[in-house]
């Protein structure tokens, strides 16, 4: 047991450390400050939003419904993200040879990797659930909440991620099991993962219908949640009407699911892992074609190859772009969806009013989605040891960096432009509005990608054991998403303020376009001046 | 000519290179030896422009690697100790990519890729992805890509690790060929016999400080390189 714990500790410190990035002098202070800032920022944001939802429910005795919603959201996110994270974390790890050569059982190696995955998801779900639980206690009243709430919430906090993690691992193993039988395993893996993720999203979008169907056959809300998803239902039951029996059953169900799955999965895991590591050679032995490209084109081809060869990298970026397209299609085919979104945000606008503001809404939507898609925030880290190849080449650092930015822009921009065209066909925009939206669809992704690469240059993670650690668990990707979120929320809020104060839609859109053009130029100038130094300071 | 002038490199409080000074002349095979962690890779990475350094300068044919890095790198090739290449690329694409970076004319690359792929017995594997290669095969791909653009200066970090005996002999021949044409070969190694037989000059580094530098004869005297090396590092 102590051997296992030592290995787990080493593995977590080595692989999952979010804060293992290079900073210059006084790095310890910077790391701690950044860590505290991010934790506080996430806590305050989630707390604020949960509290906003609890406000109309205060005193009704229905406050627990916010806990239900946040628990379900955490479960769905763990499941959706876990499906493509799991394959990267479990299979083809760079420390395979080292760990498998140690005198420990193979099933312990699998358990170790499952634990690592679970602990990261636990940290993630805690970021969502803990502030919600605190907001619940504050709203309901510290003295009103029974002590059993704290016990139930603590147990739920620990155990709620278990089943989604197990499900994610099961699905991921299934996908890897199928894809590793083919020569183009990455392609098959990407297609299958995308298909499963779209399925999960469709299921989430239809949750309302599912709940309605369940509601017809149950006598209480608790029973409904229990039928929808047992662990959340059990937690809510313990919050509203605590019983020791429910607590014991809840703990046992999670432990049994975890134990049985580890025992069964570890039987097939090593077979799949071994297949995942095997690279089938081409049947025809050829010398290969020799082609010449310009420096920039060659660099961009290399970046494109990396993008399509890393399932987790591609699915992560591709899925958010796919979600954008799905959202655009929903706006076109189901306009009531937009109206319901505005009502749920407390902005009860009529259909005519929404149609009038449609160009601004679309502009804000493009800004939001583009800033939330940062492909470049992983691109420096994904180089790993190969960064030295690039640094030894007779090519300026600015060119190397811009090749990454341009590749990411070429991946993202066409999706936004396709979305624009679909929206232009459906809604009645004038030429100027269309031009501004098209320009925003080009400029804002450039801003997001330049910002992403700057963040990655500041916080590179060059010693990751797999791509998942970089794409999903690195400081760079977290900071980039956080900055994109702040920038997009501020922009959308300022646009709303402008419209609310009677500024014309055209003026608001031109101002946003002007502002982002200036930001883009500023960021590129920064890269031109600082990029060389930032890149040279990255050591592998 | 490569001139290393008063180079100092620090990692925090630790001094990795302490006022290192020496010159490598045209037509020289220069061995750089030292214990693990002595500063060999750090100096190699400084010469090739991979890592910055805190003080001093490195001149490649009179040009500073700090001030004109792109011009300096055009004449140089670097072979790392651990061949971390783009695993998702086919070997031919990787070599092509490196040639693109050095803007090698298509005829030159066709001729040289054929020559070196045959030399290192990789002709039939050039169309395979690098992730399917063994350590030695990857090292050979790194060597092919370094040699194809006909560099004047070849800088290698422990180039013989993982190579089969025939490939080691081939690499030695390539080194000799290069210096006959007036080029420079600078490499680090732990195989002192190879250094002794192959190199005209040698430098010994210990804890970032240059302990001895000069022609092989000057450094080893009558004792043999291994004895001199052990005496210096055990002091």
Short mmCIF file of N, CA and C in Angstrom, two decimals, chain A residues 306-389:
data_model
loop_
_atom_site.label_atom_id
_atom_site.label_comp_id
_atom_site.label_asym_id
_atom_site.label_seq_id
_atom_site.Cartn_x
_atom_site.Cartn_y
_atom_site.Cartn_z
N UNK A 306 0.49 18.25 -36.58
CA UNK A 306 0.43 18.01 -35.13
C UNK A 306 -1.03 18.08 -34.67
N UNK A 307 -1.76 19.05 -35.22
CA UNK A 307 -3.15 19.24 -34.82
C UNK A 307 -3.98 18.00 -35.12
N UNK A 308 -3.82 17.47 -36.36
CA UNK A 308 -4.67 16.33 -36.71
C UNK A 308 -4.16 15.00 -36.15
N UNK A 309 -2.92 14.99 -35.67
CA UNK A 309 -2.40 13.72 -35.16
C UNK A 309 -2.62 13.55 -33.66
N UNK A 310 -3.10 14.59 -33.00
CA UNK A 310 -3.32 14.49 -31.55
C UNK A 310 -4.83 14.51 -31.28
N UNK A 311 -5.42 13.33 -31.02
CA UNK A 311 -6.88 13.30 -30.84
C UNK A 311 -7.38 14.28 -29.78
N UNK A 312 -6.68 14.35 -28.64
CA UNK A 312 -7.20 15.21 -27.56
C UNK A 312 -7.13 16.69 -27.96
N UNK A 313 -6.06 17.05 -28.65
CA UNK A 313 -5.88 18.44 -29.11
C UNK A 313 -6.97 18.79 -30.13
N UNK A 314 -7.17 17.89 -31.09
CA UNK A 314 -8.14 18.15 -32.15
C UNK A 314 -9.57 18.16 -31.59
N UNK A 315 -9.88 17.17 -30.75
CA UNK A 315 -11.25 17.09 -30.23
C UNK A 315 -11.55 18.29 -29.34
N UNK A 316 -10.57 18.71 -28.54
CA UNK A 316 -10.77 19.84 -27.65
C UNK A 316 -11.12 21.11 -28.43
N UNK A 317 -10.31 21.40 -29.46
CA UNK A 317 -10.55 22.60 -30.26
C UNK A 317 -11.75 22.38 -31.18
N UNK A 318 -11.77 21.22 -31.79
CA UNK A 318 -12.82 20.93 -32.76
C UNK A 318 -14.19 20.90 -32.14
N UNK A 319 -14.27 20.43 -30.90
CA UNK A 319 -15.58 20.32 -30.27
C UNK A 319 -16.18 21.69 -29.97
N UNK A 320 -15.33 22.64 -29.54
CA UNK A 320 -15.90 23.96 -29.27
C UNK A 320 -16.33 24.64 -30.58
N UNK A 321 -15.59 24.37 -31.66
CA UNK A 321 -16.00 24.94 -32.95
C UNK A 321 -17.29 24.27 -33.43
N UNK A 322 -17.39 22.96 -33.18
CA UNK A 322 -18.59 22.23 -33.57
C UNK A 322 -19.80 22.74 -32.77
N UNK A 323 -19.56 23.02 -31.48
CA UNK A 323 -20.64 23.55 -30.65
C UNK A 323 -21.12 24.90 -31.19
N UNK A 324 -20.16 25.70 -31.68
CA UNK A 324 -20.52 27.00 -32.26
C UNK A 324 -21.46 26.79 -33.45
N UNK A 325 -21.10 25.84 -34.31
CA UNK A 325 -21.93 25.59 -35.49
C UNK A 325 -23.31 25.05 -35.08
N UNK A 326 -23.32 24.18 -34.05
CA UNK A 326 -24.61 23.64 -33.58
C UNK A 326 -25.49 24.79 -33.05
N UNK A 327 -24.84 25.70 -32.29
CA UNK A 327 -25.57 26.84 -31.74
C UNK A 327 -26.13 27.72 -32.86
N UNK A 328 -25.33 27.92 -33.91
CA UNK A 328 -25.77 28.73 -35.06
C UNK A 328 -26.99 28.06 -35.70
N UNK A 329 -26.89 26.75 -35.89
CA UNK A 329 -28.01 26.03 -36.53
C UNK A 329 -29.26 26.11 -35.66
N UNK A 330 -29.05 26.03 -34.32
CA UNK A 330 -30.21 26.14 -33.43
C UNK A 330 -30.85 27.52 -33.50
N UNK A 331 -29.99 28.54 -33.67
CA UNK A 331 -30.52 29.91 -33.80
C UNK A 331 -31.36 30.03 -35.06
N UNK A 332 -30.95 29.31 -36.08
CA UNK A 332 -31.63 29.41 -37.37
C UNK A 332 -32.93 28.60 -37.37
N UNK A 333 -32.84 27.37 -36.87
CA UNK A 333 -34.03 26.51 -36.96
C UNK A 333 -34.99 26.68 -35.77
N UNK A 334 -34.46 27.15 -34.65
CA UNK A 334 -35.31 27.25 -33.47
C UNK A 334 -35.10 28.61 -32.80
N UNK A 335 -35.75 29.61 -33.38
CA UNK A 335 -35.54 30.98 -32.91
C UNK A 335 -36.05 31.16 -31.47
N UNK A 336 -37.03 30.32 -31.09
CA UNK A 336 -37.58 30.41 -29.73
C UNK A 336 -36.51 30.15 -28.67
N UNK A 337 -35.47 29.39 -29.08
CA UNK A 337 -34.36 29.09 -28.18
C UNK A 337 -33.68 30.39 -27.72
N UNK A 338 -33.49 31.32 -28.70
CA UNK A 338 -32.84 32.60 -28.36
C UNK A 338 -33.74 33.39 -27.42
N UNK A 339 -35.04 33.38 -27.74
CA UNK A 339 -35.98 34.13 -26.89
C UNK A 339 -35.94 33.58 -25.46
N UNK A 340 -35.93 32.23 -25.33
CA UNK A 340 -35.92 31.64 -23.99
C UNK A 340 -34.60 31.93 -23.27
N UNK A 341 -33.49 32.03 -24.06
CA UNK A 341 -32.19 32.36 -23.45
C UNK A 341 -32.22 33.76 -22.85
N UNK A 342 -32.82 34.69 -23.60
CA UNK A 342 -32.89 36.07 -23.11
C UNK A 342 -33.80 36.16 -21.88
N UNK A 343 -34.89 35.39 -21.89
CA UNK A 343 -35.79 35.45 -20.72
C UNK A 343 -35.10 34.86 -19.50
N UNK A 344 -34.34 33.73 -19.72
CA UNK A 344 -33.68 33.13 -18.55
C UNK A 344 -32.57 34.02 -18.01
N UNK A 345 -32.04 34.92 -18.88
CA UNK A 345 -31.01 35.85 -18.39
C UNK A 345 -31.65 37.09 -17.78
N UNK A 346 -32.98 37.08 -17.66
CA UNK A 346 -33.66 38.22 -17.05
C UNK A 346 -33.89 39.37 -18.02
N UNK A 347 -33.71 39.14 -19.32
CA UNK A 347 -33.94 40.18 -20.32
C UNK A 347 -35.15 39.77 -21.17
N UNK A 348 -36.30 40.07 -20.68
CA UNK A 348 -37.51 39.64 -21.38
C UNK A 348 -37.79 40.49 -22.61
N UNK A 349 -37.08 40.22 -23.71
CA UNK A 349 -37.28 40.99 -24.94
C UNK A 349 -38.28 40.28 -25.84
N UNK A 350 -39.04 41.09 -26.60
CA UNK A 350 -40.00 40.48 -27.53
C UNK A 350 -39.24 39.98 -28.76
N UNK A 351 -39.94 39.19 -29.59
CA UNK A 351 -39.32 38.64 -30.79
C UNK A 351 -38.85 39.77 -31.72
N UNK A 352 -39.68 40.82 -31.83
CA UNK A 352 -39.34 41.95 -32.73
C UNK A 352 -38.09 42.67 -32.22
N UNK A 353 -38.06 42.88 -30.89
CA UNK A 353 -36.89 43.58 -30.32
C UNK A 353 -35.62 42.77 -30.57
N UNK A 354 -35.73 41.46 -30.37
CA UNK A 354 -34.55 40.60 -30.58
C UNK A 354 -34.12 40.65 -32.04
N UNK A 355 -35.11 40.62 -32.95
CA UNK A 355 -34.78 40.68 -34.39
C UNK A 355 -34.09 42.00 -34.72
N UNK A 356 -34.53 43.09 -34.08
CA UNK A 356 -33.91 44.40 -34.31
C UNK A 356 -32.45 44.41 -33.89
N UNK A 357 -32.20 43.74 -32.75
CA UNK A 357 -30.83 43.74 -32.22
C UNK A 357 -30.00 42.56 -32.71
N UNK A 358 -30.57 41.80 -33.65
CA UNK A 358 -29.89 40.57 -34.09
C UNK A 358 -28.44 40.78 -34.53
N UNK A 359 -28.14 41.85 -35.32
CA UNK A 359 -26.73 42.03 -35.72
C UNK A 359 -25.79 42.16 -34.51
N UNK A 360 -26.25 42.91 -33.48
CA UNK A 360 -25.40 43.09 -32.29
C UNK A 360 -25.29 41.76 -31.54
N UNK A 361 -26.43 41.03 -31.48
CA UNK A 361 -26.42 39.74 -30.79
C UNK A 361 -25.43 38.79 -31.48
N UNK A 362 -25.50 38.76 -32.82
CA UNK A 362 -24.59 37.88 -33.57
C UNK A 362 -23.14 38.32 -33.36
N UNK A 363 -22.90 39.63 -33.39
CA UNK A 363 -21.53 40.14 -33.18
C UNK A 363 -21.02 39.71 -31.81
N UNK A 364 -21.87 39.88 -30.78
CA UNK A 364 -21.49 39.49 -29.42
C UNK A 364 -21.24 38.00 -29.32
N UNK A 365 -22.08 37.24 -30.02
CA UNK A 365 -21.96 35.77 -30.02
C UNK A 365 -20.63 35.34 -30.65
N UNK A 366 -20.29 35.99 -31.78
CA UNK A 366 -19.03 35.67 -32.46
C UNK A 366 -17.85 36.00 -31.53
N UNK A 367 -17.90 37.19 -30.91
CA UNK A 367 -16.82 37.60 -30.01
C UNK A 367 -16.67 36.58 -28.87
N UNK A 368 -17.79 36.21 -28.26
CA UNK A 368 -17.76 35.29 -27.13
C UNK A 368 -17.17 33.93 -27.54
N UNK A 369 -17.74 33.37 -28.63
CA UNK A 369 -17.29 32.02 -29.03
C UNK A 369 -15.84 32.03 -29.50
N UNK A 370 -15.45 33.07 -30.23
CA UNK A 370 -14.07 33.12 -30.74
C UNK A 370 -13.07 33.23 -29.60
N UNK A 371 -13.41 34.04 -28.58
CA UNK A 371 -12.48 34.21 -27.47
C UNK A 371 -12.40 32.98 -26.58
N UNK A 372 -13.44 32.15 -26.63
CA UNK A 372 -13.43 30.94 -25.81
C UNK A 372 -12.72 29.78 -26.51
N UNK A 373 -12.31 30.02 -27.77
CA UNK A 373 -11.61 28.97 -28.52
C UNK A 373 -10.14 29.33 -28.64
N UNK A 374 -9.31 28.77 -27.79
CA UNK A 374 -7.89 29.07 -27.87
C UNK A 374 -7.10 27.80 -28.22
N UNK A 375 -6.70 27.73 -29.46
CA UNK A 375 -5.96 26.55 -29.92
C UNK A 375 -4.47 26.71 -29.57
N UNK A 376 -3.99 27.95 -29.69
CA UNK A 376 -2.55 28.19 -29.51
C UNK A 376 -2.06 28.06 -28.07
N UNK A 377 -2.98 28.09 -27.11
CA UNK A 377 -2.53 28.07 -25.71
C UNK A 377 -1.83 26.75 -25.35
N UNK A 378 -1.89 25.77 -26.26
CA UNK A 378 -1.19 24.49 -26.00
C UNK A 378 -0.03 24.28 -26.97
N UNK A 379 0.06 25.12 -27.99
CA UNK A 379 0.95 24.77 -29.11
C UNK A 379 2.44 24.79 -28.79
N UNK A 380 2.86 25.68 -27.90
CA UNK A 380 4.29 25.70 -27.51
C UNK A 380 4.57 24.48 -26.62
N UNK A 381 3.68 24.25 -25.65
CA UNK A 381 3.88 23.11 -24.74
C UNK A 381 3.90 21.79 -25.49
N UNK A 382 3.06 21.67 -26.53
CA UNK A 382 3.00 20.41 -27.28
C UNK A 382 4.30 20.11 -28.02
N UNK A 383 5.15 21.11 -28.19
CA UNK A 383 6.46 20.85 -28.82
C UNK A 383 7.31 19.93 -27.94
N UNK A 384 7.19 20.10 -26.62
CA UNK A 384 8.04 19.31 -25.73
C UNK A 384 9.50 19.48 -26.10
N UNK A 385 10.22 18.35 -26.16
CA UNK A 385 11.64 18.40 -26.48
C UNK A 385 11.94 18.89 -27.90
N UNK A 386 10.94 18.80 -28.78
CA UNK A 386 11.20 19.21 -30.18
C UNK A 386 11.34 20.73 -30.33
N UNK A 387 11.06 21.46 -29.26
CA UNK A 387 11.23 22.92 -29.34
C UNK A 387 12.68 23.26 -29.69
N UNK A 388 13.62 22.38 -29.26
CA UNK A 388 15.03 22.63 -29.55
C UNK A 388 15.33 22.52 -31.04
N UNK A 389 14.56 21.67 -31.76
CA UNK A 389 14.76 21.59 -33.21
C UNK A 389 14.44 22.95 -33.81
#
